[in-house]
PDB file of C-alpha atoms in Angstrom:
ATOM      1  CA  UNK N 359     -36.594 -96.467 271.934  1.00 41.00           C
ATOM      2  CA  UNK N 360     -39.361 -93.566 271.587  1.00 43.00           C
ATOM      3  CA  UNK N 361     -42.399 -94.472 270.377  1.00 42.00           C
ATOM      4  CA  UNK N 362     -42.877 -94.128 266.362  1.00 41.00           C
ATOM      5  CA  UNK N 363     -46.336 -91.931 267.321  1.00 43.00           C
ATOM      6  CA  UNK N 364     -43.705 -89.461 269.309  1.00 52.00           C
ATOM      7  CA  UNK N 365     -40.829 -89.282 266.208  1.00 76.00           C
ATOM      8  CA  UNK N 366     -41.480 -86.102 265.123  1.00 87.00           C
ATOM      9  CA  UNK N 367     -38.912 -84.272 262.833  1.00 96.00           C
ATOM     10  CA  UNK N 368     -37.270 -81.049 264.359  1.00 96.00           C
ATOM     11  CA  UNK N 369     -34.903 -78.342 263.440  1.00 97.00           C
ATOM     12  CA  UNK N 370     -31.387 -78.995 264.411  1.00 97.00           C
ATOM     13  CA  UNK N 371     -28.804 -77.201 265.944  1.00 96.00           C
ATOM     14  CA  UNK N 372     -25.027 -76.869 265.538  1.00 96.00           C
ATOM     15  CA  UNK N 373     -24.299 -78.842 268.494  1.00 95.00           C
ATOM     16  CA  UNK N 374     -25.448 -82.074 266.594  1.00 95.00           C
ATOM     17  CA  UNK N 375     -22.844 -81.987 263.535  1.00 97.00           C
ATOM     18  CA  UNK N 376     -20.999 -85.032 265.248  1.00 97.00           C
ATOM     19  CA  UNK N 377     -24.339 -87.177 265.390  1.00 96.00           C
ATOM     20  CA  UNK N 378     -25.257 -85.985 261.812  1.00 97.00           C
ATOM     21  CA  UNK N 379     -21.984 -87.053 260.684  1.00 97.00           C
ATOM     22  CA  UNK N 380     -22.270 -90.309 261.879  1.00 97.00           C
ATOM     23  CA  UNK N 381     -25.362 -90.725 260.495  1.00 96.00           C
ATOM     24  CA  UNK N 382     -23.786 -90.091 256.845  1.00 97.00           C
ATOM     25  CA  UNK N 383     -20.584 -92.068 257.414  1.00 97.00           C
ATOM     26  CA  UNK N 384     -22.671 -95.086 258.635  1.00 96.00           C
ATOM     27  CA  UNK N 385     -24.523 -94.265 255.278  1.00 95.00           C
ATOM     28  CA  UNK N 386     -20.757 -94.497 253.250  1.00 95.00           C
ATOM     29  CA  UNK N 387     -21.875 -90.968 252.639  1.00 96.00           C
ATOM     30  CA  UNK N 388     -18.833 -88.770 251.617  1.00 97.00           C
ATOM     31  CA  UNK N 389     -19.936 -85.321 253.846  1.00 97.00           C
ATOM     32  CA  UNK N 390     -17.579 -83.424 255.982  1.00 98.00           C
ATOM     33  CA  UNK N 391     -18.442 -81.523 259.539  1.00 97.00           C
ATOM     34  CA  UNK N 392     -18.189 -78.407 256.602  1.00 97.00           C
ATOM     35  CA  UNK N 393     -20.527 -79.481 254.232  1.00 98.00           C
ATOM     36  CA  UNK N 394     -22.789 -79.915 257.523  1.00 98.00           C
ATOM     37  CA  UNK N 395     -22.300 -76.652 258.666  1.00 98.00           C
ATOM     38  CA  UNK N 396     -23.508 -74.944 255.172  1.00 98.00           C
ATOM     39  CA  UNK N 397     -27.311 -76.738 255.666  1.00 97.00           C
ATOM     40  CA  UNK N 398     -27.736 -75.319 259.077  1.00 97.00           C
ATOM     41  CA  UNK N 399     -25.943 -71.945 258.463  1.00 97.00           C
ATOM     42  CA  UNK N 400     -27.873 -71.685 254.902  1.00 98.00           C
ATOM     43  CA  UNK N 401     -30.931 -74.030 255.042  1.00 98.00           C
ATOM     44  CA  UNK N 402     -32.807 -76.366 257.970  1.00 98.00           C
ATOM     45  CA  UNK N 403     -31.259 -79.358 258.976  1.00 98.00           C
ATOM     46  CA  UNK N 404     -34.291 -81.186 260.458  1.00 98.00           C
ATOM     47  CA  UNK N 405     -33.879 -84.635 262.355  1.00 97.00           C
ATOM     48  CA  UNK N 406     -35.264 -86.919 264.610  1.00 96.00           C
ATOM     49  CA  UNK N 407     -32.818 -87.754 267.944  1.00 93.00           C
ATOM     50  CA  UNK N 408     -32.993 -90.434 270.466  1.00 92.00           C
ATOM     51  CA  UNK N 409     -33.207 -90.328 274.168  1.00 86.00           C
ATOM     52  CA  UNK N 410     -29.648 -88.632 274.033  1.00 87.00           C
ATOM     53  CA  UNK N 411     -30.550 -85.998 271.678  1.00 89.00           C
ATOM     54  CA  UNK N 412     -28.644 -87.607 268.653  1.00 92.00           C
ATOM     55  CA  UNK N 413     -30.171 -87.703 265.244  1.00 95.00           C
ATOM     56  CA  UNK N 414     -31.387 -91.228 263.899  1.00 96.00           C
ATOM     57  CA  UNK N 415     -32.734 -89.625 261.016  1.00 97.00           C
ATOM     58  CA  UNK N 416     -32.219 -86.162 259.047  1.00 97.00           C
ATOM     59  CA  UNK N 417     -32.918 -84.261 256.011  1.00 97.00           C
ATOM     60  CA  UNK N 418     -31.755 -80.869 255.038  1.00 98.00           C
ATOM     61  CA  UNK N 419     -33.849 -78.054 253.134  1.00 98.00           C
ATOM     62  CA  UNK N 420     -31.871 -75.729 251.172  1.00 98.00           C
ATOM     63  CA  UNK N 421     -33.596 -72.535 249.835  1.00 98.00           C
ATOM     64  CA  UNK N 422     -31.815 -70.983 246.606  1.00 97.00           C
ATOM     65  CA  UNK N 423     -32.734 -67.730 245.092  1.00 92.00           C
ATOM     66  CA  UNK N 424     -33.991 -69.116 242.008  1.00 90.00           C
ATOM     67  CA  UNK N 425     -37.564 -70.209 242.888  1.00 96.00           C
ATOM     68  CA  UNK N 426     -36.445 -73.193 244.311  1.00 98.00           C
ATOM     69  CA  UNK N 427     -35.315 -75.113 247.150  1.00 98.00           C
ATOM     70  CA  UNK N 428     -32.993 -78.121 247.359  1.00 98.00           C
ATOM     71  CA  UNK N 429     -34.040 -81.249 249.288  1.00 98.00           C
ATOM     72  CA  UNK N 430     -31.036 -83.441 250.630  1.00 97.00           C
ATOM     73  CA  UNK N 431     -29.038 -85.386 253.573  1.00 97.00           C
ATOM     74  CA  UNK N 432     -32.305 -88.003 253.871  1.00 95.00           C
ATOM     75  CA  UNK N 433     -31.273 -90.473 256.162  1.00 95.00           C
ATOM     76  CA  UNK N 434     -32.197 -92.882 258.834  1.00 95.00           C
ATOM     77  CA  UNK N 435     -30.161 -95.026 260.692  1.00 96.00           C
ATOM     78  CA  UNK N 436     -29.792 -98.918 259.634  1.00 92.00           C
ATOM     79  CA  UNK N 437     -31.714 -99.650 263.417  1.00 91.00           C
ATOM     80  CA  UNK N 438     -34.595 -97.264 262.507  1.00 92.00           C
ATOM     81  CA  UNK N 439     -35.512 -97.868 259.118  1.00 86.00           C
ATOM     82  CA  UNK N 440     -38.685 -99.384 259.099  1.00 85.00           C
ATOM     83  CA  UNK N 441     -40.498 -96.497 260.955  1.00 89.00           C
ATOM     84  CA  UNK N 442     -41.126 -94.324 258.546  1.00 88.00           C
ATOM     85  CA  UNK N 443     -39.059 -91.669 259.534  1.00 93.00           C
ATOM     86  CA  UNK N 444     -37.686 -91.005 256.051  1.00 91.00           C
ATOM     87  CA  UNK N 445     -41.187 -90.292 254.922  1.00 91.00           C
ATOM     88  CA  UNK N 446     -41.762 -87.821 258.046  1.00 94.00           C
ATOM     89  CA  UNK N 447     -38.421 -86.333 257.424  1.00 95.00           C
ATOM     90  CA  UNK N 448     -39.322 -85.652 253.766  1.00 94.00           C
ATOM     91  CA  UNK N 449     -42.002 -83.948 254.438  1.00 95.00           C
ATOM     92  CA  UNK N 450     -40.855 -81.870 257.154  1.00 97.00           C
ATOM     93  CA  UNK N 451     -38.306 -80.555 254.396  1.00 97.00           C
ATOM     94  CA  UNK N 452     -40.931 -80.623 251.955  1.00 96.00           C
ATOM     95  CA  UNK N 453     -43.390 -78.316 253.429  1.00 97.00           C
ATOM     96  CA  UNK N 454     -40.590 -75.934 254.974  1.00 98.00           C
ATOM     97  CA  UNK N 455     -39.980 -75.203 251.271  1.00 98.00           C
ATOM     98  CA  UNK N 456     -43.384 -74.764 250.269  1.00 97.00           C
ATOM     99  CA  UNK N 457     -43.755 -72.346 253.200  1.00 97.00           C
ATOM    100  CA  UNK N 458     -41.356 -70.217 251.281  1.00 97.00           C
ATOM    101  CA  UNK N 459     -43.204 -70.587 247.903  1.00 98.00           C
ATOM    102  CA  UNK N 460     -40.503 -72.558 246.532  1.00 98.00           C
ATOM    103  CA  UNK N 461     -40.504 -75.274 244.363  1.00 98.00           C
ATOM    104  CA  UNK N 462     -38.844 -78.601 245.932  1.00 98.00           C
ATOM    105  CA  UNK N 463     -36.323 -80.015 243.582  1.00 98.00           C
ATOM    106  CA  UNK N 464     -33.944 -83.245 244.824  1.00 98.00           C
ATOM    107  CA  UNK N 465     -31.880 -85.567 243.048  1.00 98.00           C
ATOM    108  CA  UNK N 466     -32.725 -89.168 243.980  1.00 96.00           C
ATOM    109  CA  UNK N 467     -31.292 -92.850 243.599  1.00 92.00           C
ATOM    110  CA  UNK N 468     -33.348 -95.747 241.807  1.00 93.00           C
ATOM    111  CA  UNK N 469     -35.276 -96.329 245.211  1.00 89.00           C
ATOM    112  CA  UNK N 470     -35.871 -92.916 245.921  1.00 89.00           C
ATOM    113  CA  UNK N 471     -37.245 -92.270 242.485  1.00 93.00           C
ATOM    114  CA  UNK N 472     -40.483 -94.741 243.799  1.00 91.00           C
ATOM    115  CA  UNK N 473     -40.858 -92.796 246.768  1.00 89.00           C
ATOM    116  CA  UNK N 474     -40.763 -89.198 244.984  1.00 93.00           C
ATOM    117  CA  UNK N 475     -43.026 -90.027 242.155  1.00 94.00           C
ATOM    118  CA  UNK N 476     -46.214 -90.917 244.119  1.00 93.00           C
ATOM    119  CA  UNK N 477     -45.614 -87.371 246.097  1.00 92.00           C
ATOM    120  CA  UNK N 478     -45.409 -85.618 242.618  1.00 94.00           C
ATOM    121  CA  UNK N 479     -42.105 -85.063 241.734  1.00 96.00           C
ATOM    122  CA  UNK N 480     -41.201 -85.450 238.114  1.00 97.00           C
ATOM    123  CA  UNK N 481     -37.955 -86.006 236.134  1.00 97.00           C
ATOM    124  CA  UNK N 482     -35.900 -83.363 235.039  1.00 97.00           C
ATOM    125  CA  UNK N 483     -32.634 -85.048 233.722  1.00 97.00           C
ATOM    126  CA  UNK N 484     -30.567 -87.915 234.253  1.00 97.00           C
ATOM    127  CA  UNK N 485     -26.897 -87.822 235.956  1.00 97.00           C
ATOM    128  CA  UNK N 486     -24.282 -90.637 237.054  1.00 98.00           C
ATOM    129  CA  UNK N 487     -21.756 -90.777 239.967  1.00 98.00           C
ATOM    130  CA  UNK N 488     -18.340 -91.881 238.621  1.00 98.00           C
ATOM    131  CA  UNK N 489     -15.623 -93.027 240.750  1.00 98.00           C
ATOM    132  CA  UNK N 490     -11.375 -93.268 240.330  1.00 97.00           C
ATOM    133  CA  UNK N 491      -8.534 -91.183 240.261  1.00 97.00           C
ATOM    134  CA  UNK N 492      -7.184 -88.200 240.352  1.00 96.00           C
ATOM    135  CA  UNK N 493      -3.308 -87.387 239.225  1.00 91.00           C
ATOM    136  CA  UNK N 494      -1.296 -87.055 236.004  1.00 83.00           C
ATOM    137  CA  UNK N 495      -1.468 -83.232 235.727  1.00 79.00           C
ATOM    138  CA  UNK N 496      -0.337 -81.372 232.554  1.00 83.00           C
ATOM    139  CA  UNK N 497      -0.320 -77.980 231.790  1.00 89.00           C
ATOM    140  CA  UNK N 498      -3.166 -75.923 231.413  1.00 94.00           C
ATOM    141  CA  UNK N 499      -4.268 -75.032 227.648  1.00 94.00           C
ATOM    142  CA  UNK N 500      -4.336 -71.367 226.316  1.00 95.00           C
ATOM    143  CA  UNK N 501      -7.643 -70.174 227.999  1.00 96.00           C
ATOM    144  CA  UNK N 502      -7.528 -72.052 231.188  1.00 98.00           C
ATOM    145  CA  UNK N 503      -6.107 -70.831 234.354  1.00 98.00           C
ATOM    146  CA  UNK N 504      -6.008 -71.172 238.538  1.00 98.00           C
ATOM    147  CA  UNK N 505      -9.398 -69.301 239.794  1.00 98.00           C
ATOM    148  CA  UNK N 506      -8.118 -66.467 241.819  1.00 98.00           C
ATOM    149  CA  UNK N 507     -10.593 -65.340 245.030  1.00 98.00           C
ATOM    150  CA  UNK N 508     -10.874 -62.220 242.725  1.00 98.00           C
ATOM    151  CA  UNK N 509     -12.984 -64.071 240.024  1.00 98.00           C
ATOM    152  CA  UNK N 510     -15.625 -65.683 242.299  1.00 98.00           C
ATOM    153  CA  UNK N 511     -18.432 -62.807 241.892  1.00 98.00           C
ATOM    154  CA  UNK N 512     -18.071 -63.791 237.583  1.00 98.00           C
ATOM    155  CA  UNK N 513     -17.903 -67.262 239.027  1.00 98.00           C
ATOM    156  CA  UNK N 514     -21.370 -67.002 240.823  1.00 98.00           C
ATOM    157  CA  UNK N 515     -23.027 -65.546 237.883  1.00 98.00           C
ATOM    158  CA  UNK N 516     -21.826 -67.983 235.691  1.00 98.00           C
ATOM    159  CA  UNK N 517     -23.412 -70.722 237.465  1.00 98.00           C
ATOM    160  CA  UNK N 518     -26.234 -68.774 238.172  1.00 98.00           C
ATOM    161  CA  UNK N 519     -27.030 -69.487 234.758  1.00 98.00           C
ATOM    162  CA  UNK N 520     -26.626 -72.656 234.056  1.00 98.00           C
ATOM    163  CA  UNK N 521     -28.028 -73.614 237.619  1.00 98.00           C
ATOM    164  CA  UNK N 522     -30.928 -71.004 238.041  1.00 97.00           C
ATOM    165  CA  UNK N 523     -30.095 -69.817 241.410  1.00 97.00           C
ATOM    166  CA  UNK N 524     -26.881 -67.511 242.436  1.00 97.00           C
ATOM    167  CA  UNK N 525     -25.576 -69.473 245.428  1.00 98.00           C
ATOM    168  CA  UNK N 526     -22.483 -68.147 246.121  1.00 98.00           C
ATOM    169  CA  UNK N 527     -22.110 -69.059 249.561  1.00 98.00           C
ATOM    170  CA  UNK N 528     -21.650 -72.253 248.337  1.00 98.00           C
ATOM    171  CA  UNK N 529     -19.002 -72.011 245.621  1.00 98.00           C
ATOM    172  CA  UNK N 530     -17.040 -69.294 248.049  1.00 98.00           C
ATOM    173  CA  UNK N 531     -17.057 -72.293 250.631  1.00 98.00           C
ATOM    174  CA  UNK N 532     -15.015 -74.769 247.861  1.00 98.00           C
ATOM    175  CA  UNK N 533     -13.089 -72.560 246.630  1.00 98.00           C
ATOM    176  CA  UNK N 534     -11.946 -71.549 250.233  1.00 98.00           C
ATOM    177  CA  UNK N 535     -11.634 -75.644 250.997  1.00 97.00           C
ATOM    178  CA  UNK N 536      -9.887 -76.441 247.808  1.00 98.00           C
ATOM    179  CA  UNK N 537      -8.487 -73.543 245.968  1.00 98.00           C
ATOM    180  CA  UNK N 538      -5.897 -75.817 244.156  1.00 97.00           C
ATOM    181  CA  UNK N 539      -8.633 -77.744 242.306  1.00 98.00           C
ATOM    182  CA  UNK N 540     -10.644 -74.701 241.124  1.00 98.00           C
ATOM    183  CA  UNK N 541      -9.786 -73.595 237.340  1.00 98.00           C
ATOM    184  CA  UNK N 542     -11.816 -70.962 235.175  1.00 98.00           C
ATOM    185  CA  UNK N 543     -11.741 -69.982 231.330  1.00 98.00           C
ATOM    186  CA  UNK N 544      -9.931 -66.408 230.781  1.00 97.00           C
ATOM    187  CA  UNK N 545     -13.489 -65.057 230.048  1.00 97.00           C
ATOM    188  CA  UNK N 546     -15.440 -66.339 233.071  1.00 97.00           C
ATOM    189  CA  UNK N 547     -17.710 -68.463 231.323  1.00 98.00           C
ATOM    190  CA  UNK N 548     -16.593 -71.896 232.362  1.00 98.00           C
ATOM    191  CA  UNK N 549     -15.338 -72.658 235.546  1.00 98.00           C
ATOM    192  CA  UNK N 550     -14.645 -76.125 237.847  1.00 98.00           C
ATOM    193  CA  UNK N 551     -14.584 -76.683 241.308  1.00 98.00           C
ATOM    194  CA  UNK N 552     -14.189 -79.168 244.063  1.00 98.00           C
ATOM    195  CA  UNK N 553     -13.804 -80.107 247.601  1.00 98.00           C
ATOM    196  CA  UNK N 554     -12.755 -82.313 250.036  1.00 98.00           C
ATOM    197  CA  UNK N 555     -14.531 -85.757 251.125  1.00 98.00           C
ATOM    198  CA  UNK N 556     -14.089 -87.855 253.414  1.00 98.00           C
ATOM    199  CA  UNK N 557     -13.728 -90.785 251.160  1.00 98.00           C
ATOM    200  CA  UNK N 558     -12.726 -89.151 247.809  1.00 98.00           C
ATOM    201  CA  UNK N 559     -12.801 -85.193 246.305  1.00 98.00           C
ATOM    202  CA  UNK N 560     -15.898 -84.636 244.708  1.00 98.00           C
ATOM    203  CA  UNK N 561     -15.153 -82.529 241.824  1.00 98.00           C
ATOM    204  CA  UNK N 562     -17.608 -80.213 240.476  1.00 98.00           C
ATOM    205  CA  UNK N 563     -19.897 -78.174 239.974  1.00 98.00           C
ATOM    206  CA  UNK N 564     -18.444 -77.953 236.044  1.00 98.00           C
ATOM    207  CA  UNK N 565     -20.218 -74.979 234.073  1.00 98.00           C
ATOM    208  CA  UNK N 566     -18.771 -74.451 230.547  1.00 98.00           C
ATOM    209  CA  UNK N 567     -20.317 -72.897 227.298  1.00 98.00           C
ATOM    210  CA  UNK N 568     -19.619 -76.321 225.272  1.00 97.00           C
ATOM    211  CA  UNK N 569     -18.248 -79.432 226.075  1.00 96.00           C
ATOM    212  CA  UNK N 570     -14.455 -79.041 224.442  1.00 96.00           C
ATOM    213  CA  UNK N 571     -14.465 -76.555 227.062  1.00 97.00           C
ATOM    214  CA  UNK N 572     -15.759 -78.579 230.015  1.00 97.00           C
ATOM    215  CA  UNK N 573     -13.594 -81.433 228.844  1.00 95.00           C
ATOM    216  CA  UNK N 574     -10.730 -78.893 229.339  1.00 96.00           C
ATOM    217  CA  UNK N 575     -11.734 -78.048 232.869  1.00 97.00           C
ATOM    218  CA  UNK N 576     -12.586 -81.362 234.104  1.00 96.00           C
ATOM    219  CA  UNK N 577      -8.789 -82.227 232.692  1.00 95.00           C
ATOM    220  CA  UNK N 578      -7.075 -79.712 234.262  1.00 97.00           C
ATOM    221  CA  UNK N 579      -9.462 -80.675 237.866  1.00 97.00           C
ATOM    222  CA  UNK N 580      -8.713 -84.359 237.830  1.00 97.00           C
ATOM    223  CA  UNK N 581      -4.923 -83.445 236.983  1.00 96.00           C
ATOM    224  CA  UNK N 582      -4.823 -81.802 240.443  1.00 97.00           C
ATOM    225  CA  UNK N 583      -6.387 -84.177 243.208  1.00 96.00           C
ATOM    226  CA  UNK N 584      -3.822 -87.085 243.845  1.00 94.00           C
ATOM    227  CA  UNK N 585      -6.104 -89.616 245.055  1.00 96.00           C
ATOM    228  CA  UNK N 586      -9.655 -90.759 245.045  1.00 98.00           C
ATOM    229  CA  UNK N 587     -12.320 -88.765 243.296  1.00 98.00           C
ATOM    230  CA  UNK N 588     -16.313 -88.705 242.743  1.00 98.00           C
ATOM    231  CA  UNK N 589     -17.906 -86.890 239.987  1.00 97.00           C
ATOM    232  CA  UNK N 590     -21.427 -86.818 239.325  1.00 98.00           C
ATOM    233  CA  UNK N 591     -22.045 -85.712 235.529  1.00 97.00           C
ATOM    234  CA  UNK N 592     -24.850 -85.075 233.165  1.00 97.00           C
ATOM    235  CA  UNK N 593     -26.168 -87.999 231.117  1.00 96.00           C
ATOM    236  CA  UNK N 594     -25.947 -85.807 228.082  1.00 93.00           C
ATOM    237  CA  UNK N 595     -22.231 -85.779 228.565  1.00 91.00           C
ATOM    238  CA  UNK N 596     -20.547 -88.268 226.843  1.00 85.00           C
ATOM    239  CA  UNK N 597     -17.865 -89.680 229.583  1.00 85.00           C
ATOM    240  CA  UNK N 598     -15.247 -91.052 227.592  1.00 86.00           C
ATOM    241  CA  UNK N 599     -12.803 -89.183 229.226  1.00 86.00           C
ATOM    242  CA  UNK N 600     -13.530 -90.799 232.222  1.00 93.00           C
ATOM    243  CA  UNK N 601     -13.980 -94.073 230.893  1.00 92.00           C
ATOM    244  CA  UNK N 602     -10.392 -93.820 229.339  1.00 91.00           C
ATOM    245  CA  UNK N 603      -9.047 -93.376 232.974  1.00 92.00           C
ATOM    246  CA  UNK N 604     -10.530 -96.107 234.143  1.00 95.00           C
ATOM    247  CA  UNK N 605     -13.136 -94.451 236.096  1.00 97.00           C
ATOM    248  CA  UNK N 606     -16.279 -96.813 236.849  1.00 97.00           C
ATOM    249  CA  UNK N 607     -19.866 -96.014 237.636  1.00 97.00           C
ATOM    250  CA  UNK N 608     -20.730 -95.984 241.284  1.00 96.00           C
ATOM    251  CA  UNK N 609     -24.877 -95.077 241.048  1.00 95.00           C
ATOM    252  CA  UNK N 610     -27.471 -93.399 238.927  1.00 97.00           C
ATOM    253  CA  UNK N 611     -29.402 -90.017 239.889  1.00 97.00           C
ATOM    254  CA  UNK N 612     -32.253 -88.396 239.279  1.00 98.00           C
ATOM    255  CA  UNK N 613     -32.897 -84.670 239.223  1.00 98.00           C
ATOM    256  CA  UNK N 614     -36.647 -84.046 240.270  1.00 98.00           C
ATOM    257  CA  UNK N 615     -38.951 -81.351 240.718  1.00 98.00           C
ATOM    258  CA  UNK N 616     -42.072 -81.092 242.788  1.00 97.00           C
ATOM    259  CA  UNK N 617     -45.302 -80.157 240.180  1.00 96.00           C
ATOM    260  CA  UNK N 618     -42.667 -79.239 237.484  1.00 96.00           C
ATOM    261  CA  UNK N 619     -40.488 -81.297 234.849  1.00 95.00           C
ATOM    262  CA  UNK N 620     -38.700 -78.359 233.817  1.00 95.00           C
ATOM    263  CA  UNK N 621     -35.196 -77.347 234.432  1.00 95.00           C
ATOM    264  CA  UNK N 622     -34.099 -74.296 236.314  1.00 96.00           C
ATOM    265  CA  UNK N 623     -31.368 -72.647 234.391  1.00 96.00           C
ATOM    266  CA  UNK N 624     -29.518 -73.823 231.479  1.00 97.00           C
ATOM    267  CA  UNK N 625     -28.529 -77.152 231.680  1.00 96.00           C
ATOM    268  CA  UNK N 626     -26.802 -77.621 228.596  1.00 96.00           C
ATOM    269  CA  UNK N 627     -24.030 -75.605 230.371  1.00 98.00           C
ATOM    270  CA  UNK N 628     -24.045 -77.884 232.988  1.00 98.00           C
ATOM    271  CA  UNK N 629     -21.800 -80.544 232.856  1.00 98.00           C
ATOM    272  CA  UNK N 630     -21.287 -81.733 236.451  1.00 98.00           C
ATOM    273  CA  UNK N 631     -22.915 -80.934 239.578  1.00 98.00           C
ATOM    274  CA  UNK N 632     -21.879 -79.907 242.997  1.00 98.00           C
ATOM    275  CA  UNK N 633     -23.354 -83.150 244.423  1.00 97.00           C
ATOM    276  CA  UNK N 634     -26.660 -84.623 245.011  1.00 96.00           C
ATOM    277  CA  UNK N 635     -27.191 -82.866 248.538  1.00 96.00           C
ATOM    278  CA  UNK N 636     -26.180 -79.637 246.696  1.00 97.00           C
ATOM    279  CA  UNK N 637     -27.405 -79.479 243.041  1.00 96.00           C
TER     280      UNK N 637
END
C-alpha cells in the first residue's frame, strides 16, 4: 500500500472506466461504463490508484453552464476508508470548480450532510430515492406523447429552466440509451426521461409545469420499464403514486450548495432528478 502522505488525487483517464466501475459496483452504486464516460468526456474524473494504476478512490467534477458545477461519484474503497481520501478527493473536485468561478453544488446522504456542512455547504431542498417496479403500461393521455430526437433542443431548454443550467449533452445521452422511456407534453414544457442501470432504470430527470402534469409523465415512464426502477423525487412532491405501487424508500438526499442556500433554476418545476451524481 502507498503511503497516505503520497495519496494524492489525480485526473483520470479513459483507460480506468473498468477500475472506476468497480469501485461503484462494490459501492451497490447503480452507474454504467456510459454514465462513466460522460464525467471524463464532460467534467474531471479525479482518483487516487494503487500500485497498478487502479482507482481506490474517485470523485467527479461536473461544470454546467449555469454558474455552477456538480460534485459527484465520491468514493473510496471498503480497504481504504480510513485514510482520508474522501476528504482529499473532495477537495480536489472542490477547488477544480472554484478554479472555474463556479459554485459547487452536490447532493449528499445523511453522513455526507456532516461532512459538507463544516466545509460550507448549505441546504437547498430535500429529495428521496424510491425503489420498485416498472410495468402495467396504459395509454398515453391527450397531451402526452413518445419524445422524438426532433424535440430534444425544446427538451434542453425546458430543463434549463427548472434546473438552471442547459446540459444537453446529458439528456441527448438518455434519450439515445433509452428512447422508449422518454415522453414529453405536446407543448414542450414537461418532459421525462430515463436510463439504464445496472441494478434498476433510474427514471428521471421529470420537468413539468404542475404536478397533474408530472404525475402524467412519471405514469406513462414507469408504464414502460418492465423491471426494477429508482427514482429520486422532490420532497415537495407528494409520492402517493408511488406509494400506491408499492414502491419503498431506499435513502434520503440532500441538495447543497457551497456559500449559497439558494436554488439554481426553478425548482417547483422539478419533480425528479437525473440522479445524485447528475442533478
Amino acid at each position: 500500500m502507498a503511503p497516505i502522505e503520497a495519496a494524492r488525487p489525480a485526473p483520470l483517464t479513459a483507460d480506468r472506466i473498468a477500475g472506476c466501475m468497480a469501485l461503484s459496483s462494490e459501492a451497490g452504486w447503480n452507474q454504467l461504463a456510459e454514465d462513466w464516460s460522460l464525467f471524463l468526456n464532460h467534467g474531471t474524473v479525479f482518483g487516487v490508484v494503487d500500485a497498478d494504476r487502479e482507482p481506490v478512490a474517485t470523485g467527479a467534477a461536473l461544470p454546467y453552464s449555469g454558474g455552477f458545477g456538480w460534485i459527484g461519484m465520491v468514493l473510496v474503497t471498503q480497504s481504504r476508508r480510513r485514510e482520508r481520501l474522501g476528504t482529499r478527493i473532495l477537495e480536489a473536485c472542490r477547488d477544480d470548480l472554484a478554479g472555474r468561478g463556479l459554485v459547487q453544488v452536490l447532493d449528499a446522504t445523511p453522513a455526507g450532510e456532516k461532512v459538507y456542512r463544516p466545509l460550507g455547504f448549505h441546504p437547498i431542498f430535500s429529495l428521496t430515492r424510491w425503489q420498485g417496479q416498472g410495468g402495467a403500461s396504459h395509454p398515453l393521455p391527450d397531451g402526452l406523447r413518445a419524445m422524438s430526437a426532433e424535440d430534444l433542443p425544446g427538451v434542453v431548454a425546458t430543463d434549463a429552466e427548472a434546473f438552471g443550467a442547459e446540459r444537453s449533452f446529458l439528456l441527448n445521452s438518455h434519450f439515445a440509451r433509452a428512447p422508449q422511456h422518454a415522453f414529453v407534453t405536446s407543448d414542450l414544457k414537461g418532459f421525462a426521461l430515463a436510463r439504464p442501470g445496472r441494478l434498476a432504470t433510474q427514471i428521471g430527470p421529470i420537468v413539468a409545469p404542475d404536478e397533474q402534469t408530472a404525475g402524467a409523465l412519471l405514469e406513462a415512464a414507469l408504464g414502460s420499464v418492465p423491471g426494477p426502477v429508482f427514482l429520486d423525487l422532490l420532497d415537495s412532491w407528494p409520492a402517493r403514486a408511488l406509494e400506491q405501487r408499492g414502491f419503498t424508500v431506499q435513502r434520503p438526499f440532500l441538495r447543497m450548495a457551497r456559500g449559497r442556500s439558494d436554488a439554481f433554476g426553478n425548482p417547483r418545476h422539478l419533480f425528479a432528478v437525473a440522479g445524485p451524481e447528475f442533478g
